[in-house]
Each structure stands twice: as structure tokens, then as C-alpha cells.
JSON list of C-alpha atoms in Angstrom, two decimals:
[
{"chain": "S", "resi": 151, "resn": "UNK", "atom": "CA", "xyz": [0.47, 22.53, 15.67]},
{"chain": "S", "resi": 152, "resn": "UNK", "atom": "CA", "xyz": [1.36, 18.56, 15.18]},
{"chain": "S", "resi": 153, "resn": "UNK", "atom": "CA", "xyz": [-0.51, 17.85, 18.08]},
{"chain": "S", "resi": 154, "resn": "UNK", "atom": "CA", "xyz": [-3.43, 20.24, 17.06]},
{"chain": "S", "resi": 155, "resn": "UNK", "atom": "CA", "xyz": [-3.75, 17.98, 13.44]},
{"chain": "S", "resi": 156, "resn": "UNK", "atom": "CA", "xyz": [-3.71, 14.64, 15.34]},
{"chain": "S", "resi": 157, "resn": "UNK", "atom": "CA", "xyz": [-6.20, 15.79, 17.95]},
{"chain": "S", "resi": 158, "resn": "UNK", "atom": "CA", "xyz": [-8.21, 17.19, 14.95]},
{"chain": "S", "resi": 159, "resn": "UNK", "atom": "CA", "xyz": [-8.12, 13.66, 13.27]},
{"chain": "S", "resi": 160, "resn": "UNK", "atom": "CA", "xyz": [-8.79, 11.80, 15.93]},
{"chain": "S", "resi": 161, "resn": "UNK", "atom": "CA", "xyz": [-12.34, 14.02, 16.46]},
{"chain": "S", "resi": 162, "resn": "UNK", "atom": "CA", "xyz": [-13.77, 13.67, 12.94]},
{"chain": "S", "resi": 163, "resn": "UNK", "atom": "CA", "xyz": [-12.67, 9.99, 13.18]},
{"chain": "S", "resi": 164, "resn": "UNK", "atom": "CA", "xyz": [-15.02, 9.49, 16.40]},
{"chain": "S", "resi": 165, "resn": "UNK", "atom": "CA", "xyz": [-17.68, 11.83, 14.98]},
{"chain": "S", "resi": 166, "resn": "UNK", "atom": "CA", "xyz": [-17.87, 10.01, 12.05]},
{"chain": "S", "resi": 167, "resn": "UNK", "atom": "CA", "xyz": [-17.56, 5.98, 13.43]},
{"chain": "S", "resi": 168, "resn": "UNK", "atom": "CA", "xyz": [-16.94, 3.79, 10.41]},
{"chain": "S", "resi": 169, "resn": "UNK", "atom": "CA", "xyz": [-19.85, 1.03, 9.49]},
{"chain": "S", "resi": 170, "resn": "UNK", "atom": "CA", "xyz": [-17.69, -1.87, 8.63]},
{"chain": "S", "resi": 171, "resn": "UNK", "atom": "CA", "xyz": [-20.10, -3.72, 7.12]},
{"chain": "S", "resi": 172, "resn": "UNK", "atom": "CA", "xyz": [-20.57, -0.55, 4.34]},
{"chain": "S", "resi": 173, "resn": "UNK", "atom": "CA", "xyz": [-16.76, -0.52, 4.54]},
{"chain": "S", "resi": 174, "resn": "UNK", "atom": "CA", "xyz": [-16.58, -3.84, 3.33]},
{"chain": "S", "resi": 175, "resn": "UNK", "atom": "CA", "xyz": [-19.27, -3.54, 0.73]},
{"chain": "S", "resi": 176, "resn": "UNK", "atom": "CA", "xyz": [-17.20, -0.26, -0.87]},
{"chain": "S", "resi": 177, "resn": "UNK", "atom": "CA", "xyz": [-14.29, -2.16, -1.14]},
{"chain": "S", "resi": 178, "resn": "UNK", "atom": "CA", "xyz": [-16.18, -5.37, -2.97]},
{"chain": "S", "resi": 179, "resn": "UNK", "atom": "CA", "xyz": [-17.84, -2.24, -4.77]},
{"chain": "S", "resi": 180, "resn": "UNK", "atom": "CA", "xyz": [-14.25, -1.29, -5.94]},
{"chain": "S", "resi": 181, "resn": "UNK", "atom": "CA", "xyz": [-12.67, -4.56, -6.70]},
{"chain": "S", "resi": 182, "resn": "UNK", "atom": "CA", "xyz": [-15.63, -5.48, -9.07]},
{"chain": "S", "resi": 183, "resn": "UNK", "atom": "CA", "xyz": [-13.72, -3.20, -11.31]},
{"chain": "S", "resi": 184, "resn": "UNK", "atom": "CA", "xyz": [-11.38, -4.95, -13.54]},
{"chain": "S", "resi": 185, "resn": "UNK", "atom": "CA", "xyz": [-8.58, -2.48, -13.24]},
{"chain": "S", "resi": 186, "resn": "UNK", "atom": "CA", "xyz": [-8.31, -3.02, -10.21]},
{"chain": "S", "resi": 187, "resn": "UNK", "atom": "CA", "xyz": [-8.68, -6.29, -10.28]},
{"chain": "S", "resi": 188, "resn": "UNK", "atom": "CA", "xyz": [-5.97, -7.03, -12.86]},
{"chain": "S", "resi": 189, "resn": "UNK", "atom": "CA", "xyz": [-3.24, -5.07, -10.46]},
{"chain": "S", "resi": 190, "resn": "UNK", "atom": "CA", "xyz": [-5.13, -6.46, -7.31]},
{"chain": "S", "resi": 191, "resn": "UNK", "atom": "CA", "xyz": [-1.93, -9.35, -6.79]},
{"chain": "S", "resi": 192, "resn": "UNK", "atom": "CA", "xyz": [1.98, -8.41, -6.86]},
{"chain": "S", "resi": 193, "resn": "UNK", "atom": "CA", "xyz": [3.98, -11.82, -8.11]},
{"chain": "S", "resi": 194, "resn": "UNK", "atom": "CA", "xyz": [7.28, -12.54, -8.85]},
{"chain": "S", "resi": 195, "resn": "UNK", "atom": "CA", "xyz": [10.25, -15.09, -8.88]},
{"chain": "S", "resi": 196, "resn": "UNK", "atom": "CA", "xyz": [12.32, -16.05, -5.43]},
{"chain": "S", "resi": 197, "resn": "UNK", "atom": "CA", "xyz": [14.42, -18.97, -5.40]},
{"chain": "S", "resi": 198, "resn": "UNK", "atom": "CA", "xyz": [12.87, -21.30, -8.12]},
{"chain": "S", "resi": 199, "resn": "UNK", "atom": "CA", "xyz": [9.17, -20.18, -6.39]},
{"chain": "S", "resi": 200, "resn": "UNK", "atom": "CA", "xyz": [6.77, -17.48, -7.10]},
{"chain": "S", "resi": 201, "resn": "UNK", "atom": "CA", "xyz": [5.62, -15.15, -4.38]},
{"chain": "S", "resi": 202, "resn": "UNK", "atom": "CA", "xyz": [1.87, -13.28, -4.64]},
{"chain": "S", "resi": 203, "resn": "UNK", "atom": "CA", "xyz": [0.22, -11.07, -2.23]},
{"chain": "S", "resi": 204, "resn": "UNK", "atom": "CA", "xyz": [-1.53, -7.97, -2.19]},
{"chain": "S", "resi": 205, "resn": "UNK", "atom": "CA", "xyz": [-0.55, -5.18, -4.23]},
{"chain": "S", "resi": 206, "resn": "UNK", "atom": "CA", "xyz": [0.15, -1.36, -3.23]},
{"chain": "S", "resi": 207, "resn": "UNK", "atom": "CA", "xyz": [-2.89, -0.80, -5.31]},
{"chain": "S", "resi": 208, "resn": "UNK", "atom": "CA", "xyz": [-5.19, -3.15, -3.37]},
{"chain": "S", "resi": 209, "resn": "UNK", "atom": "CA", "xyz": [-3.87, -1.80, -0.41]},
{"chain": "S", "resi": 210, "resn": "UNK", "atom": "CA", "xyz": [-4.60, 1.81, -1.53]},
{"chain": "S", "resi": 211, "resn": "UNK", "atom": "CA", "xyz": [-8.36, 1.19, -2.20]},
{"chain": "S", "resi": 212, "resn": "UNK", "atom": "CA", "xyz": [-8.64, -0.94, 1.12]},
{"chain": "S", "resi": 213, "resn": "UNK", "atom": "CA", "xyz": [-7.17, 1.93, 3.09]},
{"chain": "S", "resi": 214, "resn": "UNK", "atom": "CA", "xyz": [-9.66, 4.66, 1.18]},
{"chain": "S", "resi": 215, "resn": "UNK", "atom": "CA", "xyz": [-12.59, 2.21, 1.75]},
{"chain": "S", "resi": 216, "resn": "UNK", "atom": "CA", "xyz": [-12.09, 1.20, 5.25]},
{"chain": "S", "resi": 217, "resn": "UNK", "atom": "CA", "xyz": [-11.99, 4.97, 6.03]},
{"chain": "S", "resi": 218, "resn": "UNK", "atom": "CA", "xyz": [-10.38, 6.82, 9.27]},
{"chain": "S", "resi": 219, "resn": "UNK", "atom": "CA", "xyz": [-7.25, 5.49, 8.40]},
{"chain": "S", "resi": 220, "resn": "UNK", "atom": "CA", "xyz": [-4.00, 8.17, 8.36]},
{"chain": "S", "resi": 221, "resn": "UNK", "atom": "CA", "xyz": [-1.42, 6.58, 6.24]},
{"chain": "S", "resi": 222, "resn": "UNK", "atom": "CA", "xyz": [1.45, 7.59, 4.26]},
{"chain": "S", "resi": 223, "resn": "UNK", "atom": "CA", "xyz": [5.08, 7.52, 3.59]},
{"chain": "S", "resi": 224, "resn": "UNK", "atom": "CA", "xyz": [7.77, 10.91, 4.42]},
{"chain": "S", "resi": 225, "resn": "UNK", "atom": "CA", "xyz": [11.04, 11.52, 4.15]},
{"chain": "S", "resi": 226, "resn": "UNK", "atom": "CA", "xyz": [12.93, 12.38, 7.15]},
{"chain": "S", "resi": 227, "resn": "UNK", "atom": "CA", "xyz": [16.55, 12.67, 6.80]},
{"chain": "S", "resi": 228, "resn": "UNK", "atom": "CA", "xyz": [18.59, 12.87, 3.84]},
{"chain": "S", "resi": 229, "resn": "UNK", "atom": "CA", "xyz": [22.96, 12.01, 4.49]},
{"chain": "S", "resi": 230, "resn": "UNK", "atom": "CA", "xyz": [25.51, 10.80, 3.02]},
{"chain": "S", "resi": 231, "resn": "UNK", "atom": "CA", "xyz": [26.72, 7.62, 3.47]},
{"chain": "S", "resi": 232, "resn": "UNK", "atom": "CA", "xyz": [30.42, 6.49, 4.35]},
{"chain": "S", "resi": 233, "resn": "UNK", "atom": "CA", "xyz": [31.34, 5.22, 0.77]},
{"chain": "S", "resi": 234, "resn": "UNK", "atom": "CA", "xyz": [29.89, 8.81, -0.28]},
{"chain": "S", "resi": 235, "resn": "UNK", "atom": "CA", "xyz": [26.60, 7.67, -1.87]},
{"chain": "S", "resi": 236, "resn": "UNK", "atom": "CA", "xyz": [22.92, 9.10, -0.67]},
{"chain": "S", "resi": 237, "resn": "UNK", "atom": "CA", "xyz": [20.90, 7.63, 2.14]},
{"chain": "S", "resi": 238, "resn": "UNK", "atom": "CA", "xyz": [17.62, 8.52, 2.91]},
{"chain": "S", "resi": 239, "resn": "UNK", "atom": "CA", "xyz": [15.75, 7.68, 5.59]},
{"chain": "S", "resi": 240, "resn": "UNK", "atom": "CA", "xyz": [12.11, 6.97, 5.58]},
{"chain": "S", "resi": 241, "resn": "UNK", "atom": "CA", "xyz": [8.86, 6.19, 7.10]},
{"chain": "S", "resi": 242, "resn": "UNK", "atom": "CA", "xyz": [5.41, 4.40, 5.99]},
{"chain": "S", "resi": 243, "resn": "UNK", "atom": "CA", "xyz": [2.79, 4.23, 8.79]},
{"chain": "S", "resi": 244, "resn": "UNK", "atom": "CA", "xyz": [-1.00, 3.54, 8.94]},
{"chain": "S", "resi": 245, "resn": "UNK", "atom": "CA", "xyz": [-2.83, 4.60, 11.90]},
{"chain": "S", "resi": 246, "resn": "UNK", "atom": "CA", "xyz": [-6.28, 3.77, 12.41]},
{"chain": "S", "resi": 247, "resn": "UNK", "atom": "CA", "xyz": [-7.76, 6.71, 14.20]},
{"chain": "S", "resi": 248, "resn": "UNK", "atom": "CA", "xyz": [-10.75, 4.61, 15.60]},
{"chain": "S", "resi": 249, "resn": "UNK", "atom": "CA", "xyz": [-9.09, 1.96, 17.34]},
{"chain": "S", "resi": 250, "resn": "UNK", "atom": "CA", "xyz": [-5.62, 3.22, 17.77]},
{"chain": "S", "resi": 251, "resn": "UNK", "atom": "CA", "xyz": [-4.17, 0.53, 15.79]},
{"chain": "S", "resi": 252, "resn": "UNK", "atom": "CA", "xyz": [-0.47, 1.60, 14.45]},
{"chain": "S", "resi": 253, "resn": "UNK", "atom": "CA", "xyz": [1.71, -0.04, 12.19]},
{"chain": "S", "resi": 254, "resn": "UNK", "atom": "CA", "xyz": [5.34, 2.37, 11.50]},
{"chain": "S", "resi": 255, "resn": "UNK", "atom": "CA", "xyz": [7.92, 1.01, 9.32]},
{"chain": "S", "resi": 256, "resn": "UNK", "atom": "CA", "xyz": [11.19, 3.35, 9.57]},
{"chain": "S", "resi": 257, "resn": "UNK", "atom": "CA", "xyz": [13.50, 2.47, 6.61]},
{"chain": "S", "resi": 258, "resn": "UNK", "atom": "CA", "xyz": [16.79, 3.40, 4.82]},
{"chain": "S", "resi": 259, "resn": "UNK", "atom": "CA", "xyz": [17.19, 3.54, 1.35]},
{"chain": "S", "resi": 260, "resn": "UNK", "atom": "CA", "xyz": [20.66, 3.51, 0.00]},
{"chain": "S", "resi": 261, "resn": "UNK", "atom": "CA", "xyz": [20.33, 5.57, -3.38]},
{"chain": "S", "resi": 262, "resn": "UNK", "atom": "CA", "xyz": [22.11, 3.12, -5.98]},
{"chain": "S", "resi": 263, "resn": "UNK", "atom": "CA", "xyz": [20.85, 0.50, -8.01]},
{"chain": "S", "resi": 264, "resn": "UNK", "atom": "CA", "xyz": [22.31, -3.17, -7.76]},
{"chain": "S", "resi": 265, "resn": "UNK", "atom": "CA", "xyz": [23.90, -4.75, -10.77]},
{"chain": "S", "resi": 266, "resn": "UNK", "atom": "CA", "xyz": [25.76, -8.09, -11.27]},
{"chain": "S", "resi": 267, "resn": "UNK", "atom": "CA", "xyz": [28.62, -6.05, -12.16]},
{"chain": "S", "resi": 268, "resn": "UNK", "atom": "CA", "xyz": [28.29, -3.77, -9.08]},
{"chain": "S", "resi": 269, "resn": "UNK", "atom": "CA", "xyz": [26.33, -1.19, -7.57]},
{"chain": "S", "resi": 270, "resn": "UNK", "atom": "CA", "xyz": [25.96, 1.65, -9.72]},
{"chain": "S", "resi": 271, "resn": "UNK", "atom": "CA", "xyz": [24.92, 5.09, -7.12]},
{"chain": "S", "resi": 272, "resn": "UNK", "atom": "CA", "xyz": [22.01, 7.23, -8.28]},
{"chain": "S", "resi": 273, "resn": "UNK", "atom": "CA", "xyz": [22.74, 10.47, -8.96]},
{"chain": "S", "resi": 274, "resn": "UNK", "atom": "CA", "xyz": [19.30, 11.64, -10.96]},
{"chain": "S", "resi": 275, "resn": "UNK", "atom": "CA", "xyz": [16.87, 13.28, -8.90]},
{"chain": "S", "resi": 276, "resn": "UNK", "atom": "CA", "xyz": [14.01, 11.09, -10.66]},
{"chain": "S", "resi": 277, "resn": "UNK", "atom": "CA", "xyz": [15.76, 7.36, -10.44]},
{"chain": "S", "resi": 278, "resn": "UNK", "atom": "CA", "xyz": [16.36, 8.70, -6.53]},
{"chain": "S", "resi": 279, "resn": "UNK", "atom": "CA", "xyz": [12.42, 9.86, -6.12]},
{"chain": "S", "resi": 280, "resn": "UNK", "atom": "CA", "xyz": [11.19, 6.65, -7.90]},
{"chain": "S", "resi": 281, "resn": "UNK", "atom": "CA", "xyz": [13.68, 4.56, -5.75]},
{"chain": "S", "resi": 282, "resn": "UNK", "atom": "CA", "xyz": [12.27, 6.11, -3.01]},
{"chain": "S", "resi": 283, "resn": "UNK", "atom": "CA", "xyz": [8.71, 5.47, -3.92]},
{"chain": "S", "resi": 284, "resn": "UNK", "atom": "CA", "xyz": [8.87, 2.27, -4.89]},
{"chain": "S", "resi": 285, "resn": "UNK", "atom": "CA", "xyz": [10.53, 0.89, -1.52]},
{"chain": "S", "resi": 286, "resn": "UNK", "atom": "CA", "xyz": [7.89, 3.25, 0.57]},
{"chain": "S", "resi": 287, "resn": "UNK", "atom": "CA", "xyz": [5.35, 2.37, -1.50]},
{"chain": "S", "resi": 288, "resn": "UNK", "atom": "CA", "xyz": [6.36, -1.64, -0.50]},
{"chain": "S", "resi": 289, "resn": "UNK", "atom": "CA", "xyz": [6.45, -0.55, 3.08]},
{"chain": "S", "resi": 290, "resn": "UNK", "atom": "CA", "xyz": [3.11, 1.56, 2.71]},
{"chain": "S", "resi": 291, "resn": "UNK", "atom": "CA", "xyz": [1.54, -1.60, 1.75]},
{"chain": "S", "resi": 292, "resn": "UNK", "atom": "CA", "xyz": [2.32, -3.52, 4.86]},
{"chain": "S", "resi": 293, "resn": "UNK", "atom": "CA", "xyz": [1.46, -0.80, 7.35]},
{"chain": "S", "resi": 294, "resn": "UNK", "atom": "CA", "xyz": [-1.89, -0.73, 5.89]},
{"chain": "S", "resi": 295, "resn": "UNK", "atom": "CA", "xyz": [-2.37, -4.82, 5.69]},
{"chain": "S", "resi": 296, "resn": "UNK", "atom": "CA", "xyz": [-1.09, -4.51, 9.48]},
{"chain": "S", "resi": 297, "resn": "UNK", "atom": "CA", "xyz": [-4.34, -2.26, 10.32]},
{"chain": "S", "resi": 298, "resn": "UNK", "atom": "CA", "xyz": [-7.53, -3.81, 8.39]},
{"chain": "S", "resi": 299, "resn": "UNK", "atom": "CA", "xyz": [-8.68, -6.95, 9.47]},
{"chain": "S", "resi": 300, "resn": "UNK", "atom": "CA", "xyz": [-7.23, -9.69, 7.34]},
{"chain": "S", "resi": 301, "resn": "UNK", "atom": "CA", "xyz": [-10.75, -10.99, 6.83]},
{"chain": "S", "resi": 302, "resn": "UNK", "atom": "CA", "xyz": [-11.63, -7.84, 5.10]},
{"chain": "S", "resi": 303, "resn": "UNK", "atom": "CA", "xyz": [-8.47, -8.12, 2.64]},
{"chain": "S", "resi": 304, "resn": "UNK", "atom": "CA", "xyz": [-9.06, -11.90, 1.83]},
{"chain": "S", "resi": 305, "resn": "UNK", "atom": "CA", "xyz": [-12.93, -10.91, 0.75]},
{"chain": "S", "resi": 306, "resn": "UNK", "atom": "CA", "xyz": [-11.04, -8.20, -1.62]},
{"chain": "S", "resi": 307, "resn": "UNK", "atom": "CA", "xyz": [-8.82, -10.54, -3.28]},
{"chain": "S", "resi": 308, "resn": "UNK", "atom": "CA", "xyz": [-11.48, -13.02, -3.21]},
{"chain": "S", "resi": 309, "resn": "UNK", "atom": "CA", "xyz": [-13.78, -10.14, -5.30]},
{"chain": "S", "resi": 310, "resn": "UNK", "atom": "CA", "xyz": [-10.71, -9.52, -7.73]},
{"chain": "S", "resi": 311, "resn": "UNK", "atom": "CA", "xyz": [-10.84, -12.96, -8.25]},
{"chain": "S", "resi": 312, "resn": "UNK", "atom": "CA", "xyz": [-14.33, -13.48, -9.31]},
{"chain": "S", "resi": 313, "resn": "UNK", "atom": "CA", "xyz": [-13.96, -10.02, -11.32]},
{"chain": "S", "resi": 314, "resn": "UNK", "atom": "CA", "xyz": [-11.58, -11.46, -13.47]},
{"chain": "S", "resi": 315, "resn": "UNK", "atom": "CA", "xyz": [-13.18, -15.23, -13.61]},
{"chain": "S", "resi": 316, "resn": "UNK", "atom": "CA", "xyz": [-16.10, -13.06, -15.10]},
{"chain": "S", "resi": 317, "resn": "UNK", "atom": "CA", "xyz": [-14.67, -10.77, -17.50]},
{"chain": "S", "resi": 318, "resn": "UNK", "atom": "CA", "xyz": [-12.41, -14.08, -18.49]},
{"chain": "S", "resi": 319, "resn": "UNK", "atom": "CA", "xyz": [-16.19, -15.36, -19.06]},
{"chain": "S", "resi": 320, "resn": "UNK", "atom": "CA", "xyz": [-17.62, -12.65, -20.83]},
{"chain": "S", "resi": 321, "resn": "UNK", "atom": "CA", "xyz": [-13.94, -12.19, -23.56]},
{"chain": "S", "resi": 322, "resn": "UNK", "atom": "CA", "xyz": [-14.82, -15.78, -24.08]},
{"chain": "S", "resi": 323, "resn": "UNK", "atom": "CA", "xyz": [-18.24, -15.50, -24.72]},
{"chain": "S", "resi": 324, "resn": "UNK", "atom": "CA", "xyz": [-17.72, -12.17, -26.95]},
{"chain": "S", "resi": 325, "resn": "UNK", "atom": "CA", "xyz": [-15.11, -14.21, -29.46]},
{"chain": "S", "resi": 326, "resn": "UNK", "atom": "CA", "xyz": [-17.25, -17.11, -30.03]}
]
């Protein structure tokens, strides 16, 4: 049945070729809004410097645009670990069903949250599902940047930029 789905994916995607030059219009297209825009860049402090890149959300919209892309994160084993607390191990992967470009990132996440004072172990079935999210959803992201050509992400950011250079403009313009 597994092999059925792939086989199936792999036939629309060469039925239906992707244009990149469309591709990369939608996705301009998309970061013109200033939503997206606005949660386009991730940043945040490490070591005394501040590190930016493409957000889960760019990603997302890149991978939608781009088109005959298979991507995703699963679960595929839940255990417990030796000091008793829940491990679960995970998978993001993009697949680009034109070229056969793959990017799989297999993962374990330890279910506790670090503290100063010590790890504290999850026990909540949402702080273990957002947990879980949150470090797929980091993983996600690089699968996908791994796939699409990193020409076609720097025009996105580059859009998000002048998106909110403009709307910066135009709140200026509006207060005046």
C-alpha cells in the first residue's frame, strides 16, 4: 500500500512538471503579504550574537509554492528512557518528487524541559505534543531549505524584506 502512495505521487508529480519560474513568482506573490513577511526571519541570542534565518513559516509557503514537494514530520517510536522519562523518536523529511532530491532528519526528543535548577520531565500530553512540534517543526524547516534551490529562498527573504521596507513606508506616511 506504501509503495502504491509513493508510486502514486511520483505520477501526478511527472504529469504535472512544476514551472519554476511561476513557482518563484507564487512565492514573491506570497511574501508580498505582510504576515508573512513579519514571521518570514527566526532570531535569537547565542553567545553574545544573534542568529536569523528562515522561519518554519517561510519554509511552509516555499514548500506549498514550489509544489511536488512531500514533506512532513511523524512519530515513530515512543520508549522510555533509562532515567524513566519519555523519548520519542522522530522524523522530518522533504522529498522532491521531480528530481528525487531527499533531505530526512531522524531525531529524538527527550520529553522534559531544561531548567537552571534541573530538568523538570513532561508529563502533560500537550507540553509533550508541543515539545514535539516545535523540535520537528525546526527539523521540518531544514529538510525543506535542503530541497529548494537556495536562490529561490534568498529572492523570498529578499521579498519579505521589501514588504516590510514598504508597509514601514506607508505607517510612516499614514501618521504624518
Amino acid at each position: 500500500r506504501a509503495m502504491a502512495e509513493v508510486m502514486g505521487l511520483v505520477q501526478i508529480a511527472r504529469m504535472n512538471p512544476r514551472h519554476q519560474l511561476q513557482a518563484e513568482q507564487r512565492i514573491k506573490d506570497a511574501c508580498k503579504r505582510k504576515a508573512l513577511a513579519e514571521a518570514a526571519v527566526y532570531s535569537y541570542p547565542r553567545g553574545g550574537e544573534q542568529v536569523t534565518g528562515p522561519s518554519i513559516r517561510l519554509a511552509e509557503v516555499l514548500a506549498q509554492n514550489w509544489g511536488n514537494l512531500d514533506f512532513g514530520v511523524r512519530d515513530l517510536e515512543s520508549r522510555i528512557g533509562a532515567d524513566g522519562t519519555t523519548e520519542v523518536v522522530m522524523v522530518a523529511y522533504c522529498w522532491d518528487l521531480e528530481t528525487n532530491v531527499r533531505q530526512v532528519k531522524q531525531f529524538t526528543v527527550k520529553m522534559e524541559r531544561e531548567k537552571k535548577s534541573g530538568n523538570q520531565k513532561l508529563t502533560g500530553a500537550r507540553d509533550m505534543y508541543e515539545l514535539g512540534a516545535n523540535m520537528g517543526a525546526r527539523r521540518l524547516r531544514a529538510c525543506i531549505l535542503g530541497v529548494i534551490p537556495g536562490d529561490i529562498v534568498d529572492a523570498a527573504l529578499e521579498q519579505c524584506e521589501k514588504t516590510l521596507m514598504t508597509n514601514a513606508e506607508e505607517d510612516r506616511k499614514s501618521v504624518v
